[in-house]
mmCIF file of C-alpha atoms in Angstrom:
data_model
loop_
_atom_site.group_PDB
_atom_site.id
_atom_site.type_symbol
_atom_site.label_atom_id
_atom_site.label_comp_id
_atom_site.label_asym_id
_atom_site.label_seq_id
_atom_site.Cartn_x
_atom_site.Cartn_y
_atom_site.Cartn_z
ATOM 1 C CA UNK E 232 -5.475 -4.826 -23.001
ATOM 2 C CA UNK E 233 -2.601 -3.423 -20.451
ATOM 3 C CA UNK E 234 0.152 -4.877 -20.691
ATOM 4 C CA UNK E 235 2.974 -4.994 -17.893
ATOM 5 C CA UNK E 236 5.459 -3.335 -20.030
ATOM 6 C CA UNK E 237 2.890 -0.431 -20.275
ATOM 7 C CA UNK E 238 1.584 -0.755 -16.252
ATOM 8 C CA UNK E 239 3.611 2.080 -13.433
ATOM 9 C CA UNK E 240 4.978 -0.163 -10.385
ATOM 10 C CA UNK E 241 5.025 0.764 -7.366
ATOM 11 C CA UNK E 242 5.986 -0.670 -3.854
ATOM 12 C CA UNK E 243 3.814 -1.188 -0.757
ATOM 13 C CA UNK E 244 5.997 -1.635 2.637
ATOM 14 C CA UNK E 245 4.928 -2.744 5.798
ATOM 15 C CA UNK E 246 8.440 -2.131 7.439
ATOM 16 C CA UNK E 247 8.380 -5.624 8.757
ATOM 17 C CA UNK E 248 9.961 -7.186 11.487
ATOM 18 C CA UNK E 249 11.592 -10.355 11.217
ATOM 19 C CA UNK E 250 11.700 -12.885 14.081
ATOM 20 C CA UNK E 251 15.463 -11.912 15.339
ATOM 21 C CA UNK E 252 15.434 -8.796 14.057
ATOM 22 C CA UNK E 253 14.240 -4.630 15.196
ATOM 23 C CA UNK E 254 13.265 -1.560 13.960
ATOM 24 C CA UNK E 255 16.216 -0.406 13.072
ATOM 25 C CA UNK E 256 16.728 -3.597 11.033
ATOM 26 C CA UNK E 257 13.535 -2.968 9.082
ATOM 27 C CA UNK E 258 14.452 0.640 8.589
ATOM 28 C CA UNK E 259 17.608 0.003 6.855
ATOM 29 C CA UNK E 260 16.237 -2.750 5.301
ATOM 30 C CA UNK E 261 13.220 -0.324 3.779
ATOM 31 C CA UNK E 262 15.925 2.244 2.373
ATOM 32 C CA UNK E 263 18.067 -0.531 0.433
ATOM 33 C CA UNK E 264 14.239 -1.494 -0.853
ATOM 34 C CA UNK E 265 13.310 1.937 -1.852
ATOM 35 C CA UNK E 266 16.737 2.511 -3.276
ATOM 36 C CA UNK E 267 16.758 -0.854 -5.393
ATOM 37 C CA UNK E 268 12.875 -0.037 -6.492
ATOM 38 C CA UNK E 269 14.010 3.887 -7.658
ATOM 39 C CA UNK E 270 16.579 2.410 -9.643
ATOM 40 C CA UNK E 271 14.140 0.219 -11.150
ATOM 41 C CA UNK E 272 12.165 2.785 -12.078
ATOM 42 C CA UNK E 273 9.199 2.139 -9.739
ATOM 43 C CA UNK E 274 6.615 4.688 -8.982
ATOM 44 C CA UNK E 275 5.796 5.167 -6.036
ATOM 45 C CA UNK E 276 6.986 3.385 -3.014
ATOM 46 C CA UNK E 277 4.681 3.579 0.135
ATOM 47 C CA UNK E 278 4.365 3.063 4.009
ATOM 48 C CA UNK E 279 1.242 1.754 6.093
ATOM 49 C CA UNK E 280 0.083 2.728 9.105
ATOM 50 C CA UNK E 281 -0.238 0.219 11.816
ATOM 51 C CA UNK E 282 0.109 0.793 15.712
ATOM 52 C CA UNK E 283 0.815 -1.788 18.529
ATOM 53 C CA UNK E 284 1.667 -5.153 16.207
ATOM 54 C CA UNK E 285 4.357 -6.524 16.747
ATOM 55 C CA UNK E 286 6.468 -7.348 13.379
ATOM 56 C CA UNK E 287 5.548 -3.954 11.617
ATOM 57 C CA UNK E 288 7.449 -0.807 12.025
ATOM 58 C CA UNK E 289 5.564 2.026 10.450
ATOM 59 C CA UNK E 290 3.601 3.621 13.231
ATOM 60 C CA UNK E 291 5.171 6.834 12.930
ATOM 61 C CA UNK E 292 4.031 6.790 9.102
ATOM 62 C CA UNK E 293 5.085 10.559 8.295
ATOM 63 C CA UNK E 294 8.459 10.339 10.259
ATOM 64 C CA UNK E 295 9.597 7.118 7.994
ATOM 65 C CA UNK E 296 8.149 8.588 4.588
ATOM 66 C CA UNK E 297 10.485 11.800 5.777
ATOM 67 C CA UNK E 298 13.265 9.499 6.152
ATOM 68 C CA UNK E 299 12.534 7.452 2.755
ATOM 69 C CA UNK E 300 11.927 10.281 0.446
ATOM 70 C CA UNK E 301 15.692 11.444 2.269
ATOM 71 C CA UNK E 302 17.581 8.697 1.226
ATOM 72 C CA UNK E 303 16.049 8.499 -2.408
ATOM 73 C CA UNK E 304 16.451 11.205 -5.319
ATOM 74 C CA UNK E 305 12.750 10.973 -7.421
ATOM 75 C CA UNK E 306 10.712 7.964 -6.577
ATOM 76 C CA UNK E 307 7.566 9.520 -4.941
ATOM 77 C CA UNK E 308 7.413 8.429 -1.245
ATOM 78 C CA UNK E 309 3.651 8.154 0.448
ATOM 79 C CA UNK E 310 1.228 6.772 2.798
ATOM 80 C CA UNK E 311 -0.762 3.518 2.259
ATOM 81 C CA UNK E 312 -2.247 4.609 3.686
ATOM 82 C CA UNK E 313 -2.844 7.200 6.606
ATOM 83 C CA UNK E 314 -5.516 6.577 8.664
ATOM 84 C CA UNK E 315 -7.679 9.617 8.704
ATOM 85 C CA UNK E 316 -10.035 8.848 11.690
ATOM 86 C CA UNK E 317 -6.932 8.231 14.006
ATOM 87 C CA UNK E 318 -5.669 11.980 13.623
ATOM 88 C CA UNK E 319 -7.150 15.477 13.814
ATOM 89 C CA UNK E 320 -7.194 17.016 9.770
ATOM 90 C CA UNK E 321 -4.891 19.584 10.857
ATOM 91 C CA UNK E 322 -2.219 17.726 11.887
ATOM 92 C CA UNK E 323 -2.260 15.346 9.038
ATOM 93 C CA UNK E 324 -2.005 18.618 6.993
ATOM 94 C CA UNK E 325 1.064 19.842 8.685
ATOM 95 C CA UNK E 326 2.742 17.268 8.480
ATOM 96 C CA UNK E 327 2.626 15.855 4.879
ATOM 97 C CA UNK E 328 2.846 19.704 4.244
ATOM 98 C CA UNK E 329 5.896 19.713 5.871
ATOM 99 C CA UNK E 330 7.737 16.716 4.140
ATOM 100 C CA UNK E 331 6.284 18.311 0.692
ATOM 101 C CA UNK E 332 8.050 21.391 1.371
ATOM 102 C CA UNK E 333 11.300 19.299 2.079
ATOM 103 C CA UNK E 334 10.416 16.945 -0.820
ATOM 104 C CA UNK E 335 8.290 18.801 -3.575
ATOM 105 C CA UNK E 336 6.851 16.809 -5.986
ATOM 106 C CA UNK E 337 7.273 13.613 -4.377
ATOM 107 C CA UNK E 338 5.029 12.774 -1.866
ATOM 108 C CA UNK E 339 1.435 10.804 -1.736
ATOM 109 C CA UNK E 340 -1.073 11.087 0.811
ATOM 110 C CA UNK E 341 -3.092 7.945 0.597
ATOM 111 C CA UNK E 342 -5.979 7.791 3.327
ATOM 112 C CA UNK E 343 -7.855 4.883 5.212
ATOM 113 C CA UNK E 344 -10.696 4.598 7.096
ATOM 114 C CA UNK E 345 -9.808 1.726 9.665
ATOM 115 C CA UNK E 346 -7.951 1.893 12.802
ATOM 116 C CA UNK E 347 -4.599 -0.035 11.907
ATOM 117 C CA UNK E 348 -4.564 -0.991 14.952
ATOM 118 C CA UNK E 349 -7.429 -3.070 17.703
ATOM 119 C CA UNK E 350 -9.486 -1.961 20.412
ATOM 120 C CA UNK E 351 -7.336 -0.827 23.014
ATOM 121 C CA UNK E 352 -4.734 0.533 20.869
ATOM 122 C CA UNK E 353 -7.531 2.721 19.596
ATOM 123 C CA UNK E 354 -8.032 4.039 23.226
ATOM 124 C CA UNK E 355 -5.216 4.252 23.904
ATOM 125 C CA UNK E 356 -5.000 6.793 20.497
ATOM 126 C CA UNK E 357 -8.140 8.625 22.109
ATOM 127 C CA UNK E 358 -9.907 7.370 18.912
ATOM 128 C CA UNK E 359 -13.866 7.814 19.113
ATOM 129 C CA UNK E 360 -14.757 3.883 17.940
ATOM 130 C CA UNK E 361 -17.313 5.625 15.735
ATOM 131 C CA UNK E 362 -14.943 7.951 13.730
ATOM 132 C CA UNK E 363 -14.746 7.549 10.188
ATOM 133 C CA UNK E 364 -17.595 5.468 10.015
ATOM 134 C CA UNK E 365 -20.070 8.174 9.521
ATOM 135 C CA UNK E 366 -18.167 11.582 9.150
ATOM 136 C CA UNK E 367 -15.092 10.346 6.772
ATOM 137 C CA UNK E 368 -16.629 12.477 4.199
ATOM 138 C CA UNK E 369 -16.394 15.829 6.711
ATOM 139 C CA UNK E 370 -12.817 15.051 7.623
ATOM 140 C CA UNK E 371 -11.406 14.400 3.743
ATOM 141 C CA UNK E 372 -13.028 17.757 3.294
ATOM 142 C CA UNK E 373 -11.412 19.464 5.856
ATOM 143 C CA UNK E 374 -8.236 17.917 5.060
ATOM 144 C CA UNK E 375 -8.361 19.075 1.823
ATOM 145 C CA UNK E 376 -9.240 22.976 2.564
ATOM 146 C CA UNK E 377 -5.937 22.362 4.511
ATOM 147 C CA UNK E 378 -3.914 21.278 1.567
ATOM 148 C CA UNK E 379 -5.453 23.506 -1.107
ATOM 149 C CA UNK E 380 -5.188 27.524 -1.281
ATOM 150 C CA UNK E 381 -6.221 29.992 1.949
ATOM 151 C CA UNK E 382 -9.805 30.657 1.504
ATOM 152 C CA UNK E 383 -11.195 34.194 2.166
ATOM 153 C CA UNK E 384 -11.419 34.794 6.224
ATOM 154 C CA UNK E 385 -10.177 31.129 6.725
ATOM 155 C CA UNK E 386 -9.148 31.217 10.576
ATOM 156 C CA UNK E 387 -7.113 27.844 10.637
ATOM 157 C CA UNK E 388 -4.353 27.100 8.703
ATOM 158 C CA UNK E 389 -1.883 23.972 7.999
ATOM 159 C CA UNK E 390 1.574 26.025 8.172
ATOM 160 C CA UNK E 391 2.977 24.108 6.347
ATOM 161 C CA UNK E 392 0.938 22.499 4.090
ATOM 162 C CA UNK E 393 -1.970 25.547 2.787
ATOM 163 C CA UNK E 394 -1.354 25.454 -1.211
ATOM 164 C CA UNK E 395 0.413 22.425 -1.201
ATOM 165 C CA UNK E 396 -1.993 20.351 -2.516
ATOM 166 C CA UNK E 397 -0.029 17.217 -1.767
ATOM 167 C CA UNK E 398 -1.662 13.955 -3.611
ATOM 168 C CA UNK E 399 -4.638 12.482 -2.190
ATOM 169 C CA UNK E 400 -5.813 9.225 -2.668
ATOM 170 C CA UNK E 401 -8.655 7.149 -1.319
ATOM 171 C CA UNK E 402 -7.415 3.628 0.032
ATOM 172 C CA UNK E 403 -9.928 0.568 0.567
ATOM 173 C CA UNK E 404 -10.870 -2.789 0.392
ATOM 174 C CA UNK E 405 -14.810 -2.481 0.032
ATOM 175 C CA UNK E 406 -17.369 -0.640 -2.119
ATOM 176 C CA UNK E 407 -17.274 2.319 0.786
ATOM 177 C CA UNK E 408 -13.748 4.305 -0.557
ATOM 178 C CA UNK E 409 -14.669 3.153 -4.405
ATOM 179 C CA UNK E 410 -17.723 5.015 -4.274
ATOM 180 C CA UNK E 411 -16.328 7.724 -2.443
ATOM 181 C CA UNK E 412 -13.522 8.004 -4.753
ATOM 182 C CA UNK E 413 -15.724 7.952 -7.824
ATOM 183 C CA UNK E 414 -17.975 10.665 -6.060
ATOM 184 C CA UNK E 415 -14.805 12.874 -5.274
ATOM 185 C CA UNK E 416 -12.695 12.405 -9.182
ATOM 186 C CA UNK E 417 -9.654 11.278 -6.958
ATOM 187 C CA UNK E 418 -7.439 7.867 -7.434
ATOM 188 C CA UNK E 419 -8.436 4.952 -5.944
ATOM 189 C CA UNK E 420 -5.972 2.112 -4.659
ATOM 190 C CA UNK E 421 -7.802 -0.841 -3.946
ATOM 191 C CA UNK E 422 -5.895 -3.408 -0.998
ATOM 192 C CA UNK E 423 -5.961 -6.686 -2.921
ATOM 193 C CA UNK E 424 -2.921 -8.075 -1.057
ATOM 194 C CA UNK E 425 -4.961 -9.036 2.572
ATOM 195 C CA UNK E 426 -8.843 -8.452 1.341
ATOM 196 C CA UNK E 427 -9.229 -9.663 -2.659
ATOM 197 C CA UNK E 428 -12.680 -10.915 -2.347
ATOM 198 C CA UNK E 429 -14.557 -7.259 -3.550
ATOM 199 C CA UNK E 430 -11.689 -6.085 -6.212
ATOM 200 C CA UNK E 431 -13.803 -6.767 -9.271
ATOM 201 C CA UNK E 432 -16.574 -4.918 -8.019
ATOM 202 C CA UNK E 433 -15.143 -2.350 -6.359
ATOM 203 C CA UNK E 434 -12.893 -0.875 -9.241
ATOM 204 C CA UNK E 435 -16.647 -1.283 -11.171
ATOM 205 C CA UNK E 436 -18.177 1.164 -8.715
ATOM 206 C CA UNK E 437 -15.326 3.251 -9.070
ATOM 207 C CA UNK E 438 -15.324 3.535 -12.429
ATOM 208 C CA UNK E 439 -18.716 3.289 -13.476
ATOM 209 C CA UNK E 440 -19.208 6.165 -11.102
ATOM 210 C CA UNK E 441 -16.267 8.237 -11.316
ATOM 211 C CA UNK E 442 -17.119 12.010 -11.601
ATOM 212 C CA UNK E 443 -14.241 14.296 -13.096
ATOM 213 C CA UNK E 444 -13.017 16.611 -11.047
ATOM 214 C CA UNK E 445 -9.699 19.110 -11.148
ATOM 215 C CA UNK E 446 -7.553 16.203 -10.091
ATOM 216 C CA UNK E 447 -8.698 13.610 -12.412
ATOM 217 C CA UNK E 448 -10.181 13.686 -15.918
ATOM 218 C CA UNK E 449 -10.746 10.219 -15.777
ATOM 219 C CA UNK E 450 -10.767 7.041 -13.260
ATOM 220 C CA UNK E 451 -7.205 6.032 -12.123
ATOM 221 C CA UNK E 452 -7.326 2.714 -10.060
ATOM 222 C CA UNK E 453 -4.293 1.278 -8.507
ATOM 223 C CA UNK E 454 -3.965 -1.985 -7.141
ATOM 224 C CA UNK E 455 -2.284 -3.972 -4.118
ATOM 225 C CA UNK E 456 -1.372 -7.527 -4.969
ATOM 226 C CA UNK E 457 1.370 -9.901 -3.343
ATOM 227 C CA UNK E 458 3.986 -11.011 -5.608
ATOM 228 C CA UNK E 459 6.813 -13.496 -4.249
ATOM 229 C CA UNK E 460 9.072 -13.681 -7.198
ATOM 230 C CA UNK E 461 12.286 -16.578 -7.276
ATOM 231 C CA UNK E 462 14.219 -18.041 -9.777
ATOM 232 C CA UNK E 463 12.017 -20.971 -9.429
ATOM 233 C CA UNK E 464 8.620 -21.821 -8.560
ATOM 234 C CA UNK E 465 9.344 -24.083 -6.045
ATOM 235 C CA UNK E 466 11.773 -21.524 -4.480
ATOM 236 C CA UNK E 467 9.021 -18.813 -4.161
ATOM 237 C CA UNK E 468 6.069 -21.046 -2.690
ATOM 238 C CA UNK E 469 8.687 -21.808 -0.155
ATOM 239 C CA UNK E 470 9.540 -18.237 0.436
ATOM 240 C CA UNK E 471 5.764 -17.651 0.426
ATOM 241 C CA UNK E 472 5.202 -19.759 3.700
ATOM 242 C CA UNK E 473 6.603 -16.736 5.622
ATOM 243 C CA UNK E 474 3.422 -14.738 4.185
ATOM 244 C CA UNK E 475 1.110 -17.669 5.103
ATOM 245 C CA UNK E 476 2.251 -18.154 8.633
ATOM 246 C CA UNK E 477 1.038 -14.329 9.441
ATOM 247 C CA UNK E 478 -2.203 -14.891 8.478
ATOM 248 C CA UNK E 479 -2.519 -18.461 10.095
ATOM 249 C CA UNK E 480 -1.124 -16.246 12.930
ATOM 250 C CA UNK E 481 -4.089 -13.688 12.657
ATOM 251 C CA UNK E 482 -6.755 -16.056 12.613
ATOM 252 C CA UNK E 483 -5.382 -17.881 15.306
ATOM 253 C CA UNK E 484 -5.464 -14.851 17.204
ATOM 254 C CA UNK E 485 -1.500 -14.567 17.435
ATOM 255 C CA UNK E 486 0.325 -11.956 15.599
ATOM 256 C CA UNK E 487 4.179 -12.412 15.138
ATOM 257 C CA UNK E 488 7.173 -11.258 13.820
ATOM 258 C CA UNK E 489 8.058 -12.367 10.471
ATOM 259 C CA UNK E 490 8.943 -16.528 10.556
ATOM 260 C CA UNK E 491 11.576 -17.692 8.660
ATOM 261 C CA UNK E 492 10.023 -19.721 5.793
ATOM 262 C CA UNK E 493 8.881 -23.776 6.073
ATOM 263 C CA UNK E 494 8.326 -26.510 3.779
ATOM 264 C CA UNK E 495 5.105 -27.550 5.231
ATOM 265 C CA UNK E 496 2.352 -25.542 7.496
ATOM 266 C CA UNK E 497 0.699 -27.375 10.342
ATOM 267 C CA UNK E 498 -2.796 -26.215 9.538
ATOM 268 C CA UNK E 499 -6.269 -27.694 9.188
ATOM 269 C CA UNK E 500 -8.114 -27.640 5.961
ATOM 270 C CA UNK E 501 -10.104 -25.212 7.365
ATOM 271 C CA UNK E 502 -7.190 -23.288 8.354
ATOM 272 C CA UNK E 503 -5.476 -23.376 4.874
ATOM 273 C CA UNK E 504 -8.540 -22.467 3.428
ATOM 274 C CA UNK E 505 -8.938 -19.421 5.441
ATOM 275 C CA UNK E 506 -5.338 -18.315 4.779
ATOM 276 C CA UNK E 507 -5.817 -18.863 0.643
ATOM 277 C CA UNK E 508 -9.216 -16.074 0.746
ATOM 278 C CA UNK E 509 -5.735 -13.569 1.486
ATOM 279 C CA UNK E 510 -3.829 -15.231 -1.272
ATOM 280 C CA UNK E 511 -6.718 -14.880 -3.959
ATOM 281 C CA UNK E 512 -4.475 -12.148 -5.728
ATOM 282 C CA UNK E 513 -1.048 -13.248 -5.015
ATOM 283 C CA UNK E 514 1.116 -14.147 -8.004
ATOM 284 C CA UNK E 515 4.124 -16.232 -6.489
ATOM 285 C CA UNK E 516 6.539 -18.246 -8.748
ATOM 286 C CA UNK E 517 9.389 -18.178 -11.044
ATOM 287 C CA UNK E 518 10.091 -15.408 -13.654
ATOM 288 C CA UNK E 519 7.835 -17.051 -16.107
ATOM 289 C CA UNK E 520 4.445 -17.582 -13.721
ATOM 290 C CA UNK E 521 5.283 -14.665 -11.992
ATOM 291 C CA UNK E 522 5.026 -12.942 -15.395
ATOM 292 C CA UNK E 523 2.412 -14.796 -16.901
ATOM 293 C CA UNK E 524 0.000 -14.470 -13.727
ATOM 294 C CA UNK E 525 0.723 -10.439 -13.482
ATOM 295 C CA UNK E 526 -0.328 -10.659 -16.989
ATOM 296 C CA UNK E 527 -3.451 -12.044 -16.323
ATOM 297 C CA UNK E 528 -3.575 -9.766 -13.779
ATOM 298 C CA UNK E 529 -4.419 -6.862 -15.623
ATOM 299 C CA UNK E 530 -6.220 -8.074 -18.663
ATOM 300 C CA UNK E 531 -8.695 -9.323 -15.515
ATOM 301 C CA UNK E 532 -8.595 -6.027 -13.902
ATOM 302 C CA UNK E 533 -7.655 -3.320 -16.317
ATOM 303 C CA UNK E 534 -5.763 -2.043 -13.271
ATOM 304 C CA UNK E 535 -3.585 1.481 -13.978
ATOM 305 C CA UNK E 536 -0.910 0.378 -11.783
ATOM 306 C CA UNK E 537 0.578 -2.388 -10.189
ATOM 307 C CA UNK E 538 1.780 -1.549 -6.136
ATOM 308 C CA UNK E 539 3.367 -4.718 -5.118
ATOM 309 C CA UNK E 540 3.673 -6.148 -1.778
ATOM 310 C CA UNK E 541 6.641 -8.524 -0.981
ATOM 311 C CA UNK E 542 6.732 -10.245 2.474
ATOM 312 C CA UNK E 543 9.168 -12.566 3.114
ATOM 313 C CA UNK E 544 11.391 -13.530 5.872
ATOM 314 C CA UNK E 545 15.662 -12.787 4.302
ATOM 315 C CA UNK E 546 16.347 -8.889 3.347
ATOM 316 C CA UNK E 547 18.120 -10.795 0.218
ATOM 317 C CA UNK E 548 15.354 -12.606 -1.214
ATOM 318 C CA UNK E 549 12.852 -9.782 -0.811
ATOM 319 C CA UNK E 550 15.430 -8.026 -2.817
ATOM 320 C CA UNK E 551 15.585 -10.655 -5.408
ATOM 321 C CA UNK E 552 12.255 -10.881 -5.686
ATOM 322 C CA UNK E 553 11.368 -6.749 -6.827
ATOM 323 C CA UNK E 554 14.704 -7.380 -8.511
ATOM 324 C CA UNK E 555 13.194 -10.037 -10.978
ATOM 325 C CA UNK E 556 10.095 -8.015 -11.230
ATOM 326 C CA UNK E 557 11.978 -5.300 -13.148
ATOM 327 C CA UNK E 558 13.977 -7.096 -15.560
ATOM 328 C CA UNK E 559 10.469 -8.812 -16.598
ATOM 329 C CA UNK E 560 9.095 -5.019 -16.689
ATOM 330 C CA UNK E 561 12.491 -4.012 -18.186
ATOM 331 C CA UNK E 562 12.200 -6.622 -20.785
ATOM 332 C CA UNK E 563 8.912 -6.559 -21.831
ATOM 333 C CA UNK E 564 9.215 -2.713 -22.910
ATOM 334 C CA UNK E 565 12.125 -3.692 -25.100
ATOM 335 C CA UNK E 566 9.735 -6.355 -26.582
ATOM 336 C CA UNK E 567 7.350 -5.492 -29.624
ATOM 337 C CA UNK E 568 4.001 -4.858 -28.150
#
């Protein structure tokens, strides 16, 4: 059974805006993350990409790895992930080419299928509404002759980025990237921290399909969960209302900037229902539930790593909360297993 001692973390950032706050807030406030999490001995700490909403800064999803992986010594710096069908194969190649030459050995290129982003954002992009739905397949191929070594009379070529053979990894939160990951022998992250309802079966498909390949002997399946860890309990479901507001947002067709936390939601039953589906992975507590439900966790799972989402309103508690994640990590590998 895996154990946390024995289970890589790894950080998932959405470069969020807080009500009050900018970019350049949530910039700063991502390097004193990524610095914190590399001296915890995290991973892997990754940036989404998301265009047009309000309250997340990581459109420009290359530029702010670039600047991540600069202001950190080893953790690896990535995508969670890239969104393949918004961008030409090419250019994706050049540029995480690129930041591997300036970083080697550091950087991740996890890849999406969805838009990040709505309708006329995706216009606005020059996005075909139909790409990636169909032809994701063609363009992970011809990302990948991009990344890997100059074939014989190959015309095109990423400069940077031919030979690098940066990373890839296949990001979803259905059966569609499982299968396709399986198919392909690369690593599969699985986005249990908005869209939990298909984790159990997907990492099956994945696994129970998985074909070795030169990148992977064997299945490697990541997962995204929300953790809000406090020294309390009652101090992280409190923090945790931030969290819940954004979705109570979403479905109320209203996106915002991150709220500062409340003690009770005005919400229908409905409402709070529809906000829990999100929450169906979250572990949010004290240092003991927070440990005992990451635990649980992976025996329920069997997950090969742990990339933990955080979203709360204060810089200082978001901190304290990856903070008490790694002295339970740090502990538990001084333990006897």
């Amino acid at each position: 059974m895996p154990r946390l001692a024995d289970t890589p973390l790894s950080v998932l950032d959405l470069a969020p805006i807080r009500q009050g706050g900018s970019a350049a807030d949530s910039f700063n406030e991502s390097v004193a993350l990524a610095r914190l999490t590399e001296r915890l001995g995290f991973t892997r700490y990754w940036v989404a990409e998301h265009h047009s909403i309000d309250g997340i800064a990581s459109a420009a999803t290359a530029v702010l790895i670039g600047h991540l992986a600069g202001q950190t010594s080893h953790i690896r710096v990535g995508s969670g992930g890239i969104m393949l069908p918004n961008h030409p194969p090419l250019v994706i190649a050049e540029q995480f080419g690129t930041l591997e030459t300036l970083y080697p050995g550091r950087i991740d290129l996890g890849l999406g299928r969805a838009p990040g982003s709505d309708g006329a954002t995706m216009a606005a992009m020059r996005r075909d509404p139909r790409a990636g739905v169909d032809d994701f397949p063609q363009r992970l191929e011809e990302l990948r002759g991009f990344l890997d070594d100059e074939r014989a009379n190959q015309r095109v070529r990423a400069i940077p980025g031919q030979g690098t053979r940066v990373p890839l990894w296949l990001l979803g939160s259905s059966d569609y990237s499982a299968r396709l990951a399986a198919r392909e022998g690369l690593p599969f992250a699985f986005a249990a921290q908005f869209a939990p309802a298909q984790l159990h079966d997907a990492l099956r498909l994945y696994r129970d399909n998985f074909q070795p390949s030169s990148v992977l002997d064997a299945p490697y399946a990541m997962v995204g969960l929300p953790v809000v860890a406090a020294d309390d309990d009652d101090r992280a479901e409190f923090l945790a209302s931030t969290a819940r507001q954004k979705f109570l947002g979403m479905i109320r067709g209203r996106r915002t900037r991150a709220l500062p936390p409340v003690e009770q939601l005005d919400w229908s039953p409905l409402e709070q229902a529809q906000v829990e589906q999100f929450f169906g992975a979250a572990v949010i507590g004290g240092p003991q539930r927070v440990r005992d439900g990451l635990e649980g966790f992976l025996e329920s799972t069997g997950a090969d790593e742990l990339m933990i989402h955080t979203d709360v309103y204060a810089q200082e508690d978001r901190l304290r909360s990856y903070d008490i994640l790694g002295e339970l990590w740090q502990t538990g590998r001084t333990e006897p297993s």
